[in-house]
């Protein structure tokens, strides 16, 4: 009997179970075979709401023996294709670090997405990207990868690495959703959309100067404040003839002004390419990062435009207009600053004990005048604020950690009973029996 159990365990180790992924109208079942001696690439098509694009997966040597794997998402340059990542130095680094690589497609029938938040992009042969790359990636690719493969599903196990147009994508996607990644890496990236011009760029954002809001809402330079807490690596060839090194220099200067730690390296004599030196540097930084967990970088800041809502670090911000800027700064459980061009609804993360009372104060940030002071109950541990357009400072103070459920008399205590299935620690969840 003992021998049989050992055989079963051995078989279970080599098979590593069964991975089941659910998609609309489809059941996928994947059984992993015994660990492979060498790493290998495989190609798939990931479809979400009609947008179907190729995805290439590199399974490192020994797969799946070192599961769960951290994942590096690779974003190609325009017209470079996914094959640009088929290189021995990258594969050997992934093998040694036990990291899975996922190369995603940034073009739809040669129509570049610029890894943007926009859909229905015009092109001489007709529009493409029926849904934005942003939505296809976050709603389609990430869930698909994490259903199908034995990978980490926490922010500390994900990184973005991009080249050229993909460098822009690595930084803009990380800036839109900084709570989903541990690191963003740009190699020769277009990090300031206002300082670059190309057919691909015009297809997504229009002619230079035509729509500053459309450009700014997806421009890494405009969104740099969102990147706090991420490991940020910036590489650029000093002799790059396609994307001027000034892009990376400006991002370096912006991050320095924000006092955000980062690594910036301009490599003398290097052109518009990915070098083995850059690959080695990337893994040198990312491997230690993958060993830990990603924490919320209080106090954090976030700004967005061309979207009606965003949820970051558990905080939801929503408004009626998309064509406006909204930002929150210095966010902590004690409060934050809001600057918004449209009325903004903010729902906080679960910062407080369920049902506790919190004092909320709202000040005009410009005059210092107090506009609101009241106590509210943290339903579900959250608070909701509806703020008009303007510049406000919001302060929170926990009054009672839990609701005071002590009755006025012992007799009343004996007559109180909790309502079944009531989720809150609140008097509303208690009834009093008549004497």
Coordinates of N, CA, C and O in Angstrom, one line a residue, residues 104-285:
X104 N 3.1 39.6 -26.4 CA 1.7 39.9 -26.9 C 1.8 40.8 -28.1 O 2.7 41.6 -28.3
X105 N 0.8 40.7 -28.9 CA 0.7 41.4 -30.2 C 0.2 42.8 -30.1 O -0.9 43.0 -29.6
X106 N 0.9 43.8 -30.6 CA 0.5 45.2 -30.5 C 0.0 45.7 -31.8 O -0.3 46.9 -31.9
X107 N -0.2 44.8 -32.8 CA -0.8 45.3 -34.1 C -1.9 44.4 -34.5 O -1.9 43.2 -34.2
X108 N -2.8 45.0 -35.2 CA -4.0 44.2 -35.7 C -4.0 44.4 -37.3 O -4.4 45.4 -37.8
X109 N -3.5 43.4 -38.0 CA -3.4 43.5 -39.4 C -2.5 44.7 -39.8 O -2.9 45.5 -40.7
X110 N -1.4 44.9 -39.2 CA -0.5 46.0 -39.4 C -0.9 47.3 -38.9 O -0.3 48.3 -39.0
X111 N -2.1 47.4 -38.3 CA -2.6 48.6 -37.6 C -2.0 48.6 -36.2 O -2.4 47.8 -35.4
X112 N -1.2 49.6 -35.9 CA -0.6 49.6 -34.6 C -1.6 50.1 -33.5 O -2.4 51.0 -33.8
X113 N -1.5 49.5 -32.4 CA -2.4 50.0 -31.3 C -1.7 51.0 -30.4 O -2.3 51.8 -29.7
X114 N -0.4 51.1 -30.5 CA 0.5 51.8 -29.6 C 0.2 51.5 -28.1 O 0.3 52.3 -27.2
X115 N -0.4 50.3 -27.9 CA -0.7 49.7 -26.6 C -1.6 50.7 -25.8 O -1.4 50.9 -24.6
X116 N -2.5 51.3 -26.6 CA -3.3 52.4 -26.0 C -4.6 52.0 -25.4 O -5.0 50.9 -25.4
X117 N -5.3 53.1 -24.9 CA -6.6 52.9 -24.3 C -7.7 53.1 -25.4 O -8.9 53.1 -25.0
X118 N -7.4 53.3 -26.7 CA -8.3 53.6 -27.7 C -8.7 52.5 -28.6 O -7.8 51.6 -28.9
X119 N -9.9 52.5 -29.1 CA -10.3 51.4 -30.1 C -10.8 52.1 -31.4 O -10.9 53.3 -31.4
X120 N -11.2 51.3 -32.4 CA -11.6 51.8 -33.7 C -10.6 52.7 -34.3 O -11.0 53.8 -34.8
X121 N -9.4 52.2 -34.4 CA -8.3 53.1 -34.9 C -8.4 53.2 -36.4 O -8.4 52.2 -37.1
X122 N -8.3 54.4 -37.0 CA -8.3 54.5 -38.5 C -7.0 54.1 -39.1 O -5.9 54.2 -38.6
X123 N -7.1 53.6 -40.3 CA -6.0 53.2 -41.1 C -6.4 53.2 -42.6 O -7.6 53.0 -42.9
X124 N -5.5 53.4 -43.5 CA -5.9 53.5 -44.9 C -6.7 52.3 -45.4 O -7.6 52.4 -46.2
X125 N -6.4 51.1 -44.9 CA -7.1 49.9 -45.3 C -8.4 49.7 -44.5 O -9.1 48.6 -44.6
X126 N -8.7 50.6 -43.6 CA -9.9 50.4 -42.7 C -9.5 50.4 -41.3 O -8.4 50.1 -40.9
X127 N -10.5 50.6 -40.4 CA -10.2 50.7 -39.0 C -10.0 49.3 -38.4 O -10.4 48.3 -39.0
X128 N -9.3 49.3 -37.2 CA -9.0 48.0 -36.6 C -9.1 48.3 -35.1 O -9.4 49.4 -34.6
X129 N -8.8 47.2 -34.3 CA -8.9 47.3 -32.8 C -10.3 47.6 -32.4 O -10.5 48.7 -31.9
X130 N -11.2 46.7 -32.6 CA -12.6 46.9 -32.2 C -12.7 47.1 -30.7 O -13.6 47.8 -30.3
X131 N -11.8 46.6 -29.9 CA -11.7 47.0 -28.5 C -10.3 47.4 -28.4 O -9.4 47.1 -29.2
X132 N -10.0 48.3 -27.4 CA -8.7 48.8 -27.2 C -7.7 47.7 -26.8 O -8.1 46.7 -26.2
X133 N -6.4 48.0 -27.0 CA -5.4 47.0 -26.5 C -5.5 46.9 -25.0 O -5.4 45.9 -24.4
X134 N -5.7 48.1 -24.4 CA -5.8 48.1 -22.9 C -6.9 47.1 -22.4 O -6.6 46.3 -21.5
X135 N -8.1 47.1 -23.0 CA -9.1 46.2 -22.6 C -8.8 44.8 -23.0 O -9.0 43.9 -22.2
X136 N -8.3 44.6 -24.2 CA -8.0 43.2 -24.7 C -6.9 42.6 -23.7 O -7.0 41.4 -23.4
X137 N -5.9 43.4 -23.3 CA -4.9 42.9 -22.5 C -5.4 42.6 -21.0 O -5.2 41.5 -20.5
X138 N -6.0 43.6 -20.4 CA -6.4 43.4 -19.0 C -7.6 42.5 -18.9 O -7.7 41.7 -17.9
X139 N -8.6 42.5 -19.8 CA -9.8 41.7 -19.7 C -9.6 40.4 -20.4 O -10.3 39.4 -20.0
X140 N -8.7 40.3 -21.4 CA -8.6 39.1 -22.1 C -7.3 38.3 -21.8 O -7.3 37.2 -21.3
X141 N -6.1 38.9 -22.0 CA -4.9 38.2 -22.0 C -4.5 37.8 -20.5 O -4.2 36.6 -20.3
X142 N -4.5 38.7 -19.6 CA -4.1 38.4 -18.2 C -5.0 37.3 -17.6 O -4.4 36.3 -17.1
X143 N -6.3 37.4 -17.7 CA -7.1 36.2 -17.2 C -6.8 34.9 -17.9 O -6.8 33.9 -17.3
X144 N -6.6 35.0 -19.2 CA -6.4 33.8 -20.0 C -5.1 33.1 -19.5 O -5.0 31.9 -19.3
X145 N -4.0 33.9 -19.4 CA -2.7 33.4 -19.0 C -2.8 32.7 -17.6 O -2.3 31.6 -17.4
X146 N -3.5 33.4 -16.7 CA -3.5 33.0 -15.3 C -4.5 31.8 -15.1 O -4.5 31.2 -14.1
X147 N -5.4 31.6 -16.1 CA -6.2 30.4 -16.0 C -5.5 29.2 -16.6 O -5.6 28.1 -16.1
X148 N -4.7 29.4 -17.6 CA -4.2 28.3 -18.4 C -2.8 27.8 -17.8 O -2.5 26.7 -18.0
X149 N -2.0 28.7 -17.2 CA -0.7 28.3 -16.8 C -0.5 28.5 -15.3 O -1.1 29.3 -14.7
X150 N 0.5 27.7 -14.8 CA 0.7 27.8 -13.3 C 1.6 28.9 -13.0 O 2.8 28.8 -12.8
X151 N 1.0 30.1 -13.0 CA 1.8 31.4 -12.8 C 1.3 32.1 -11.6 O 0.2 31.8 -11.1
X152 N 2.1 33.0 -11.1 CA 1.6 33.8 -10.0 C 0.5 34.8 -10.4 O 0.5 35.3 -11.5
X153 N -0.4 35.0 -9.5 CA -1.6 35.8 -9.8 C -1.6 37.1 -9.0 O -2.6 37.8 -8.9
X154 N -0.5 37.4 -8.4 CA -0.4 38.6 -7.6 C 0.4 39.7 -8.3 O 1.2 39.3 -9.2
X155 N 0.3 41.0 -8.0 CA 1.1 42.0 -8.7 C 2.6 41.8 -8.6 O 3.3 42.1 -9.5
X156 N 3.0 41.2 -7.5 CA 4.5 41.0 -7.3 C 5.1 40.0 -8.3 O 6.3 39.9 -8.4
X157 N 4.2 39.3 -9.0 CA 4.7 38.3 -9.9 C 4.5 38.7 -11.4 O 4.6 37.8 -12.3
X158 N 4.3 40.0 -11.7 CA 4.1 40.4 -13.0 C 5.0 41.6 -13.3 O 5.1 42.5 -12.5
X159 N 5.6 41.6 -14.6 CA 6.4 42.8 -15.0 C 6.1 43.0 -16.5 O 5.7 42.1 -17.2
X160 N 6.2 44.2 -16.9 CA 6.1 44.6 -18.3 C 7.4 45.1 -18.9 O 8.1 45.9 -18.2
X161 N 7.8 44.5 -20.0 CA 9.0 44.9 -20.7 C 8.7 45.2 -22.2 O 8.1 44.4 -22.8
X162 N 9.0 46.4 -22.6 CA 8.7 46.8 -24.0 C 9.8 47.5 -24.7 O 10.7 48.2 -24.1
X163 N 9.8 47.3 -26.1 CA 10.8 48.0 -26.9 C 10.1 49.0 -27.8 O 9.1 48.7 -28.5
X164 N 10.7 50.2 -27.9 CA 10.2 51.2 -28.8 C 8.7 51.6 -28.5 O 8.4 52.1 -27.5
X165 N 7.8 51.3 -29.5 CA 6.4 51.5 -29.2 C 6.0 50.7 -28.0 O 5.2 51.1 -27.2
X166 N 6.6 49.5 -27.8 CA 6.3 48.7 -26.6 C 6.9 49.2 -25.3 O 6.3 49.0 -24.3
X167 N 8.0 50.0 -25.4 CA 8.5 50.7 -24.2 C 7.4 51.7 -23.7 O 7.2 51.9 -22.5
X168 N 6.8 52.4 -24.7 CA 5.7 53.3 -24.3 C 4.6 52.5 -23.7 O 4.0 52.9 -22.6
X169 N 4.3 51.3 -24.3 CA 3.2 50.5 -23.7 C 3.5 50.0 -22.3 O 2.6 50.0 -21.5
X170 N 4.8 49.6 -22.1 CA 5.1 49.1 -20.7 C 4.9 50.2 -19.7 O 4.3 49.9 -18.6
X171 N 5.3 51.4 -20.0 CA 5.1 52.5 -19.0 C 3.6 53.0 -18.9 O 3.2 53.4 -17.8
X172 N 2.9 53.1 -20.0 CA 1.6 53.6 -20.0 C 0.6 52.6 -19.4 O -0.2 52.9 -18.6
X173 N 0.8 51.3 -19.7 CA -0.1 50.3 -19.1 C 0.2 50.2 -17.6 O -0.8 50.1 -16.8
X174 N 1.4 50.3 -17.2 CA 1.8 50.3 -15.7 C 1.2 51.5 -15.1 O 0.7 51.5 -13.9
X175 N 1.2 52.7 -15.8 CA 0.7 53.9 -15.2 C -0.8 53.9 -15.1 O -1.4 54.4 -14.1
X176 N -1.5 53.2 -16.0 CA -3.0 53.1 -15.9 C -3.4 52.1 -14.8 O -4.4 52.3 -14.1
X177 N -2.6 51.1 -14.6 CA -2.9 50.1 -13.6 C -1.7 49.7 -12.8 O -1.1 48.6 -12.8
X178 N -1.2 50.7 -12.0 CA 0.1 50.4 -11.2 C -0.1 49.3 -10.1 O 0.9 48.7 -9.6
X179 N -1.4 49.0 -9.8 CA -1.6 48.0 -8.8 C -1.6 46.6 -9.3 O -1.7 45.6 -8.6
X180 N -1.3 46.4 -10.6 CA -1.3 45.1 -11.2 C 0.1 44.6 -11.5 O 0.2 43.4 -11.9
X181 N 1.1 45.4 -11.3 CA 2.5 45.0 -11.7 C 3.5 45.3 -10.6 O 3.3 46.1 -9.7
X182 N 4.7 44.6 -10.7 CA 5.8 44.9 -9.8 C 6.8 45.8 -10.5 O 7.5 46.6 -9.8
X183 N 6.8 45.8 -11.9 CA 7.9 46.5 -12.6 C 7.5 46.9 -14.0 O 6.6 46.2 -14.6
X184 N 8.1 48.0 -14.5 CA 7.9 48.4 -15.9 C 9.3 48.7 -16.5 O 10.0 49.4 -15.8
X185 N 9.6 48.2 -17.7 CA 10.9 48.4 -18.3 C 10.7 48.9 -19.7 O 10.0 48.3 -20.5
X186 N 11.4 50.0 -20.0 CA 11.3 50.6 -21.3 C 12.7 50.5 -22.0 O 13.7 50.9 -21.4
X187 N 12.7 49.9 -23.2 CA 14.0 49.9 -24.0 C 13.8 50.7 -25.2 O 12.9 50.4 -26.0
X188 N 14.5 51.8 -25.4 CA 14.3 52.7 -26.5 C 12.9 53.1 -26.7 O 12.4 53.2 -27.8
X189 N 12.2 53.4 -25.6 CA 10.8 53.7 -25.6 C 10.4 55.1 -26.0 O 11.1 56.0 -25.8
X190 N 9.2 55.2 -26.7 CA 8.6 56.5 -27.0 C 7.8 56.9 -25.7 O 6.7 56.6 -25.5
X191 N 8.5 57.6 -24.8 CA 8.0 57.9 -23.5 C 7.4 59.2 -23.4 O 6.8 59.6 -22.4
X192 N 7.5 60.1 -24.4 CA 6.8 61.3 -24.5 C 6.2 61.5 -25.9 O 6.8 61.8 -26.9
X193 N 4.9 61.3 -25.9 CA 4.2 61.2 -27.2 C 4.2 62.6 -27.9 O 4.0 62.7 -29.1
X194 N 4.4 63.7 -27.2 CA 4.4 65.0 -27.8 C 5.8 65.3 -28.5 O 5.9 66.3 -29.2
X195 N 6.7 64.4 -28.3 CA 8.1 64.6 -28.9 C 8.4 63.6 -30.0 O 9.5 63.4 -30.3
X196 N 7.3 63.0 -30.5 CA 7.6 61.9 -31.6 C 6.5 62.0 -32.6 O 5.4 62.4 -32.3
X197 N 6.8 61.7 -33.8 CA 5.8 61.7 -34.9 C 6.1 60.5 -35.9 O 7.3 60.3 -36.2
X198 N 5.1 59.8 -36.2 CA 5.2 58.7 -37.1 C 3.8 58.3 -37.6 O 2.8 58.8 -37.1
X199 N 3.7 57.6 -38.7 CA 2.4 57.1 -39.2 C 1.7 56.3 -38.2 O 0.4 56.5 -38.0
X200 N 2.4 55.5 -37.4 CA 1.7 54.7 -36.4 C 1.1 55.6 -35.3 O 0.0 55.4 -34.8
X201 N 1.9 56.6 -34.9 CA 1.4 57.5 -33.8 C 0.2 58.3 -34.3 O -0.8 58.4 -33.5
X202 N 0.2 58.8 -35.5 CA -0.9 59.6 -36.0 C -2.2 58.7 -36.1 O -3.3 59.2 -35.9
X203 N -2.0 57.4 -36.4 CA -3.2 56.5 -36.6 C -3.9 56.4 -35.2 O -5.1 56.2 -35.2
X204 N -3.2 56.5 -34.1 CA -3.8 56.3 -32.8 C -4.2 57.6 -32.2 O -5.3 57.8 -31.6
X205 N -3.4 58.7 -32.3 CA -3.6 59.9 -31.5 C -3.9 61.1 -32.4 O -4.2 62.2 -31.9
X206 N -3.9 61.0 -33.7 CA -4.1 62.1 -34.6 C -2.9 62.9 -34.9 O -1.8 62.6 -34.3
X207 N -3.0 63.9 -35.8 CA -1.8 64.7 -36.1 C -1.3 65.5 -34.8 O -2.1 65.7 -33.9
X208 N 0.0 65.8 -34.8 CA 0.6 66.5 -33.7 C -0.2 67.7 -33.3 O -0.5 68.6 -34.1
X209 N -0.6 67.9 -32.0 CA -1.3 69.1 -31.5 C -2.8 69.1 -31.8 O -3.5 70.0 -31.3
X210 N -3.3 68.1 -32.5 CA -4.7 68.1 -32.9 C -5.6 67.8 -31.7 O -6.7 68.4 -31.6
X211 N -5.2 67.0 -30.8 CA -6.1 66.6 -29.6 C -5.2 66.3 -28.4 O -4.9 65.2 -28.0
X212 N -4.8 67.4 -27.7 CA -3.9 67.3 -26.6 C -4.4 66.4 -25.5 O -3.7 65.6 -24.8
X213 N -5.8 66.4 -25.2 CA -6.3 65.5 -24.2 C -6.2 64.0 -24.6 O -5.8 63.2 -23.7
X214 N -6.5 63.7 -25.8 CA -6.3 62.3 -26.3 C -4.9 61.8 -26.1 O -4.7 60.7 -25.7
X215 N -4.0 62.7 -26.4 CA -2.6 62.3 -26.3 C -2.2 62.2 -24.8 O -1.6 61.2 -24.4
X216 N -2.5 63.2 -24.1 CA -2.1 63.3 -22.7 C -2.6 62.2 -21.8 O -1.9 61.7 -20.9
X217 N -3.8 61.7 -22.1 CA -4.4 60.7 -21.3 C -3.7 59.3 -21.4 O -4.0 58.4 -20.6
X218 N -2.9 59.2 -22.4 CA -2.2 57.9 -22.6 C -0.6 58.1 -22.7 O 0.1 57.2 -23.1
X219 N -0.2 59.3 -22.4 CA 1.2 59.7 -22.5 C 2.0 59.3 -21.2 O 1.6 59.8 -20.1
X220 N 3.0 58.5 -21.3 CA 3.7 58.1 -20.0 C 4.2 59.3 -19.3 O 4.2 59.3 -18.0
X221 N 4.6 60.4 -20.0 CA 5.1 61.6 -19.3 C 4.0 62.2 -18.4 O 4.3 62.7 -17.3
X222 N 2.8 62.3 -19.0 CA 1.7 62.9 -18.3 C 1.2 62.0 -17.1 O 0.6 62.5 -16.1
X223 N 1.5 60.7 -17.2 CA 1.0 59.8 -16.1 C 2.1 59.3 -15.2 O 1.9 58.4 -14.4
X224 N 3.3 59.9 -15.2 CA 4.4 59.5 -14.5 C 4.1 59.4 -13.0 O 4.7 58.6 -12.2
X225 N 3.3 60.3 -12.5 CA 3.0 60.4 -11.0 C 2.3 59.1 -10.6 O 2.4 58.7 -9.4
X226 N 1.7 58.3 -11.5 CA 1.0 57.1 -11.1 C 2.0 55.9 -10.8 O 1.5 54.9 -10.3
X227 N 3.3 56.1 -11.1 CA 4.2 55.0 -11.1 C 4.9 54.7 -9.8 O 5.8 53.9 -9.7
X228 N 4.5 55.4 -8.8 CA 5.2 55.2 -7.5 C 5.1 53.8 -7.0 O 4.0 53.1 -7.1
X229 N 6.2 53.3 -6.5 CA 6.2 51.9 -5.9 C 6.6 50.8 -6.9 O 6.9 49.7 -6.4
X230 N 6.6 51.1 -8.2 CA 7.0 50.1 -9.2 C 8.6 50.2 -9.3 O 9.2 51.2 -9.1
X231 N 9.1 49.0 -9.7 CA 10.5 49.0 -10.1 C 10.6 49.5 -11.6 O 9.9 48.9 -12.4
X232 N 11.2 50.6 -11.8 CA 11.2 51.3 -13.1 C 12.6 51.3 -13.7 O 13.6 51.8 -13.1
X233 N 12.7 50.7 -14.9 CA 14.0 50.6 -15.6 C 13.9 51.2 -17.0 O 12.9 51.0 -17.7
X234 N 14.8 52.1 -17.3 CA 14.8 52.8 -18.6 C 16.2 52.7 -19.3 O 17.2 53.1 -18.7
X235 N 16.1 52.1 -20.4 CA 17.4 51.9 -21.2 C 17.2 52.5 -22.6 O 16.1 52.5 -23.2
X236 N 18.3 53.1 -23.1 CA 18.2 53.7 -24.4 C 19.6 53.8 -25.0 O 20.6 54.0 -24.3
X237 N 19.7 53.5 -26.3 CA 20.9 53.6 -27.0 C 21.3 55.0 -27.3 O 20.5 55.8 -27.8
X238 N 22.5 55.4 -27.0 CA 23.0 56.8 -27.2 C 23.0 57.2 -28.7 O 23.0 58.4 -29.0
X239 N 23.0 56.2 -29.6 CA 23.1 56.5 -31.0 C 21.8 56.0 -31.7 O 21.8 55.7 -32.9
X240 N 20.7 56.0 -31.0 CA 19.4 55.6 -31.6 C 18.9 56.6 -32.6 O 18.6 57.7 -32.3
X241 N 18.8 56.1 -33.9 CA 18.3 57.0 -35.0 C 16.8 57.1 -35.1 O 16.3 58.0 -35.9
X242 N 16.1 56.2 -34.5 CA 14.6 56.1 -34.6 C 13.9 56.9 -33.5 O 12.9 57.6 -33.8
X243 N 14.2 56.6 -32.3 CA 13.6 57.2 -31.2 C 14.7 57.9 -30.4 O 15.6 57.3 -29.8
X244 N 14.6 59.2 -30.3 CA 15.7 60.0 -29.7 C 15.9 59.7 -28.3 O 14.9 59.5 -27.5
X245 N 17.1 59.6 -27.8 CA 17.4 59.3 -26.4 C 16.7 60.3 -25.4 O 16.6 60.1 -24.2
X246 N 16.4 61.5 -25.9 CA 15.7 62.5 -25.1 C 14.4 62.0 -24.5 O 14.0 62.5 -23.4
X247 N 13.8 61.0 -25.1 CA 12.6 60.4 -24.5 C 12.9 59.8 -23.2 O 12.2 60.1 -22.2
X248 N 13.9 59.0 -23.1 CA 14.3 58.4 -21.8 C 14.8 59.4 -20.9 O 14.6 59.3 -19.7
X249 N 15.6 60.4 -21.4 CA 16.2 61.4 -20.5 C 15.0 62.2 -19.8 O 15.1 62.5 -18.6
X250 N 14.0 62.5 -20.5 CA 12.9 63.3 -20.0 C 12.2 62.5 -18.9 O 11.8 63.0 -17.9
X251 N 12.0 61.2 -19.2 CA 11.3 60.4 -18.2 C 12.2 60.3 -16.9 O 11.7 60.3 -15.8
X252 N 13.4 60.1 -17.1 CA 14.4 60.1 -16.0 C 14.3 61.4 -15.2 O 14.2 61.3 -13.9
X253 N 14.2 62.5 -15.8 CA 14.1 63.8 -15.1 C 12.8 63.9 -14.4 O 12.7 64.4 -13.2
X254 N 11.7 63.4 -15.0 CA 10.4 63.5 -14.4 C 10.4 62.6 -13.1 O 9.8 63.0 -12.1
X255 N 10.9 61.4 -13.2 CA 10.9 60.5 -12.0 C 11.8 61.1 -10.9 O 11.5 60.9 -9.7
X256 N 12.9 61.7 -11.3 CA 13.8 62.4 -10.3 C 13.1 63.5 -9.6 O 13.2 63.6 -8.4
X257 N 12.3 64.3 -10.3 CA 11.5 65.4 -9.7 C 10.5 64.9 -8.8 O 10.2 65.5 -7.8
X258 N 10.0 63.7 -9.0 CA 9.0 63.1 -8.2 C 9.6 62.3 -7.0 O 8.9 61.8 -6.1
X259 N 10.9 62.2 -7.1 CA 11.7 61.4 -6.1 C 11.3 59.9 -6.1 O 11.3 59.3 -5.0
X260 N 11.0 59.4 -7.3 CA 10.7 58.0 -7.5 C 12.0 57.2 -7.8 O 12.6 57.5 -8.8
X261 N 12.4 56.2 -7.1 CA 13.6 55.4 -7.4 C 13.4 54.8 -8.8 O 12.3 54.3 -9.1
X262 N 14.5 54.7 -9.5 CA 14.4 54.1 -10.9 C 15.9 53.9 -11.4 O 16.8 54.5 -10.8
X263 N 16.0 53.2 -12.4 CA 17.3 53.0 -13.1 C 17.2 53.5 -14.5 O 16.4 53.0 -15.3
X264 N 18.1 54.4 -14.8 CA 18.2 55.0 -16.2 C 19.6 54.7 -16.7 O 20.6 55.0 -16.1
X265 N 19.7 54.2 -18.0 CA 21.0 53.9 -18.5 C 20.9 54.2 -20.0 O 20.1 53.7 -20.8
X266 N 21.8 55.1 -20.4 CA 22.0 55.5 -21.8 C 23.3 54.8 -22.3 O 24.4 55.2 -21.8
X267 N 23.2 53.9 -23.3 CA 24.3 53.1 -23.6 C 25.0 53.7 -24.8 O 24.4 53.8 -25.9
X268 N 26.3 54.2 -24.7 CA 27.0 54.8 -25.8 C 27.1 53.9 -27.0 O 27.4 52.7 -26.9
X269 N 26.8 54.5 -28.2 CA 27.1 53.7 -29.5 C 25.9 52.8 -29.8 O 25.9 52.3 -31.0
X270 N 25.0 52.5 -28.9 CA 23.9 51.6 -29.2 C 22.8 52.2 -30.1 O 22.4 53.3 -29.7
X271 N 22.4 51.5 -31.1 CA 21.3 52.1 -31.9 C 19.9 51.7 -31.4 O 19.7 51.5 -30.2
X272 N 19.0 51.6 -32.4 CA 17.6 51.2 -32.0 C 17.5 49.7 -32.0 O 17.0 49.1 -33.0
X273 N 17.8 49.1 -30.9 CA 17.9 47.7 -30.8 C 17.8 47.3 -29.3 O 18.0 48.1 -28.4
X274 N 17.7 46.0 -29.1 CA 17.7 45.4 -27.8 C 19.1 44.7 -27.6 O 19.4 43.7 -28.4
X275 N 19.9 45.0 -26.7 CA 21.2 44.4 -26.5 C 21.2 43.4 -25.4 O 20.3 43.3 -24.5
X276 N 22.2 42.5 -25.5 CA 22.3 41.5 -24.4 C 22.6 42.1 -23.1 O 22.2 41.6 -22.0
X277 N 23.3 43.3 -23.1 CA 23.6 44.0 -21.9 C 22.3 44.4 -21.2 O 22.1 44.2 -20.0
X278 N 21.3 44.9 -22.0 CA 20.0 45.3 -21.4 C 19.2 44.1 -20.9 O 18.6 44.2 -19.8
X279 N 19.3 43.0 -21.6 CA 18.6 41.8 -21.1 C 19.2 41.3 -19.8 O 18.4 41.0 -18.8
X280 N 20.5 41.3 -19.7 CA 21.1 40.9 -18.4 C 20.8 41.9 -17.3 O 20.5 41.5 -16.1
X281 N 20.8 43.2 -17.6 CA 20.4 44.2 -16.5 C 19.0 44.0 -16.1 O 18.7 44.1 -14.9
X282 N 18.1 43.7 -17.0 CA 16.6 43.6 -16.7 C 16.5 42.4 -15.7 O 15.8 42.6 -14.6
X283 N 17.1 41.3 -15.9 CA 16.9 40.2 -15.0 C 17.7 40.4 -13.7 O 17.2 39.9 -12.6
X284 N 18.7 41.1 -13.8 CA 19.5 41.5 -12.5 C 18.6 42.2 -11.6 O 18.6 42.0 -10.4
X285 N 17.7 43.1 -12.1 CA 16.8 43.9 -11.3 C 15.5 43.1 -10.9 O 15.0 43.2 -9.8

